[in-house]
């Protein structure tokens, strides 16, 4: 969502009093956030949870531990490479263009990548880089954006997201889940008839007085739903909801496996089955009915759900590749000159946590917001 600062908003946001209030509010919030994350790192390790949703992990063999740590170190090396490139070529800018090495201003010019990556640096134990980022952040003037357009949602989840929490109400959740489970989730028509689900889209412009028909339009962004449903199912102790979460996560894993490059497209279409339990028309569809956007934008949603399912079940995960790619339907996709801050804040963080000890940022103690900033539960 883009908020264009034109009449009547321009005059409002140009008032010095308004700019001062916004700046003070942001700095105070950032101060609280930094105080949380500058406490000793052991506070990220699980202690005594209020209620337990993570699985009890079995003892790890020495061979499995070696493999897991090698994968974790590979993720950390990717983070180190990303951070070094950002620091050398786009320090204190919102983003780095990874091919040309040119800075990009996209979220107010306040160093979105730096702020977004703070807790990832901390979680990975990159304390020197973390402290250096804090010192440099103190020079940022949050009262003066360098652009005349503010992406309200994106700026909020990046700069303030780690500090925002919401109260969840059980009855509201159950009503909402029942509605979108019935109207949004679908089983795709595929030759092998895999037992998977995808979140589709509703055609609000369809004629008629009944509910809008379901369209099998799938986006990578929607892959977070599997993990979201899994968390709700654990809290509600619902095996039926958890099975739906598993099928949703498996759907996105399927999309990765069935792309020529091994990476799920940004947006594609599938024909949906009339019956979610068994698809009588199995075999009539192909891997993807059509691909609307074949790019891969370094999105974290699929690995987010895989990470959550792994933490909740202790089952092994599926490997994913990662890159900023133009067309994942080709064996050797062309790279794009863009790297959004969620690559550091979310994608790499979820990969790192996936291969870390389950006590690190335990889901029994932390809630991860939209941008994967861990919020410790109140009173923990």
CSV table of N, CA and C in Angstrom, one decimal, residues 76-104 113-114 129 338-339 344:
chain,number,residue,atom,x,y,z
A,76,UNK,N,24.7,-18.9,7.6
A,76,UNK,CA,25.4,-17.7,8.2
A,76,UNK,C,26.4,-17.1,7.2
A,77,UNK,N,27.1,-17.9,6.4
A,77,UNK,CA,28.0,-17.4,5.4
A,77,UNK,C,27.3,-16.6,4.4
A,78,UNK,N,26.1,-17.0,4.0
A,78,UNK,CA,25.3,-16.2,3.1
A,78,UNK,C,24.9,-14.9,3.7
A,79,UNK,N,24.6,-14.9,5.0
A,79,UNK,CA,24.2,-13.7,5.7
A,79,UNK,C,25.5,-12.7,5.8
A,80,UNK,N,26.6,-13.3,6.1
A,80,UNK,CA,27.8,-12.5,6.1
A,80,UNK,C,28.2,-11.9,4.8
A,81,UNK,N,28.0,-12.7,3.7
A,81,UNK,CA,28.3,-12.2,2.4
A,81,UNK,C,27.3,-11.0,2.0
A,82,UNK,N,26.0,-11.2,2.4
A,82,UNK,CA,25.0,-10.2,2.1
A,82,UNK,C,25.3,-8.9,2.9
A,83,UNK,N,25.6,-9.1,4.2
A,83,UNK,CA,25.9,-7.9,5.1
A,83,UNK,C,27.1,-7.2,4.6
A,84,UNK,N,28.2,-7.9,4.3
A,84,UNK,CA,29.4,-7.2,3.8
A,84,UNK,C,29.1,-6.4,2.5
A,85,UNK,N,28.4,-7.0,1.6
A,85,UNK,CA,28.0,-6.3,0.4
A,85,UNK,C,27.2,-5.0,0.7
A,86,UNK,N,26.2,-5.1,1.6
A,86,UNK,CA,25.4,-4.0,1.9
A,86,UNK,C,26.3,-2.9,2.6
A,87,UNK,N,27.1,-3.3,3.5
A,87,UNK,CA,27.9,-2.3,4.3
A,87,UNK,C,28.9,-1.6,3.3
A,88,UNK,N,29.5,-2.3,2.4
A,88,UNK,CA,30.5,-1.7,1.5
A,88,UNK,C,29.9,-0.8,0.4
A,89,UNK,N,28.7,-1.1,0.0
A,89,UNK,CA,28.1,-0.5,-1.1
A,89,UNK,C,26.8,0.3,-0.9
A,90,UNK,N,26.1,0.1,0.2
A,90,UNK,CA,24.9,0.8,0.4
A,90,UNK,C,24.6,1.1,1.9
A,91,UNK,N,25.6,1.3,2.7
A,91,UNK,CA,25.5,1.6,4.1
A,91,UNK,C,24.6,2.7,4.4
A,92,UNK,N,23.6,2.4,5.3
A,92,UNK,CA,22.6,3.4,5.8
A,92,UNK,C,21.6,3.7,4.7
A,93,UNK,N,21.6,3.0,3.6
A,93,UNK,CA,20.6,3.1,2.6
A,93,UNK,C,19.5,2.0,2.8
A,94,UNK,N,18.4,2.2,2.2
A,94,UNK,CA,17.3,1.2,2.4
A,94,UNK,C,17.7,-0.2,1.8
A,95,UNK,N,18.2,-0.2,0.6
A,95,UNK,CA,18.5,-1.5,0.0
A,95,UNK,C,19.8,-1.4,-0.8
A,96,UNK,N,20.3,-2.6,-1.2
A,96,UNK,CA,21.4,-2.7,-2.1
A,96,UNK,C,21.0,-3.4,-3.3
A,97,UNK,N,21.3,-2.8,-4.5
A,97,UNK,CA,21.1,-3.6,-5.8
A,97,UNK,C,22.3,-4.5,-5.9
A,98,UNK,N,22.0,-5.9,-5.8
A,98,UNK,CA,23.1,-6.8,-5.6
A,98,UNK,C,23.9,-7.0,-6.9
A,99,UNK,N,23.5,-6.7,-8.1
A,99,UNK,CA,24.3,-6.9,-9.3
A,99,UNK,C,25.2,-5.7,-9.6
A,100,UNK,N,24.6,-4.5,-9.5
A,100,UNK,CA,25.3,-3.3,-9.8
A,100,UNK,C,26.0,-2.7,-8.6
A,101,UNK,N,25.7,-3.1,-7.4
A,101,UNK,CA,26.3,-2.5,-6.2
A,101,UNK,C,25.8,-1.1,-5.9
A,102,UNK,N,24.7,-0.7,-6.4
A,102,UNK,CA,24.2,0.7,-6.2
A,102,UNK,C,23.1,0.7,-5.1
A,103,UNK,N,23.1,1.7,-4.3
A,103,UNK,CA,22.1,1.8,-3.2
A,103,UNK,C,20.7,2.1,-3.8
A,104,UNK,N,19.7,1.8,-3.1
A,104,UNK,CA,18.3,2.0,-3.5
A,104,UNK,C,17.5,2.6,-2.3
A,113,UNK,N,17.3,-1.9,5.4
A,113,UNK,CA,18.0,-3.2,5.5
A,113,UNK,C,18.8,-3.3,6.8
A,114,UNK,N,19.4,-2.2,7.3
A,114,UNK,CA,20.1,-2.2,8.5
A,114,UNK,C,19.2,-2.5,9.7
A,129,UNK,N,29.1,-7.0,14.1
A,129,UNK,CA,28.3,-6.4,13.1
A,129,UNK,C,27.1,-5.7,13.7
A,338,UNK,N,18.1,-6.7,-7.5
A,338,UNK,CA,17.3,-6.2,-6.4
A,338,UNK,C,17.4,-7.1,-5.2
A,339,UNK,N,17.5,-6.6,-4.0
A,339,UNK,CA,17.6,-7.4,-2.8
A,339,UNK,C,16.8,-6.7,-1.8
A,344,UNK,N,17.3,-10.6,4.5
A,344,UNK,CA,18.1,-10.7,5.7
A,344,UNK,C,17.2,-10.9,6.9
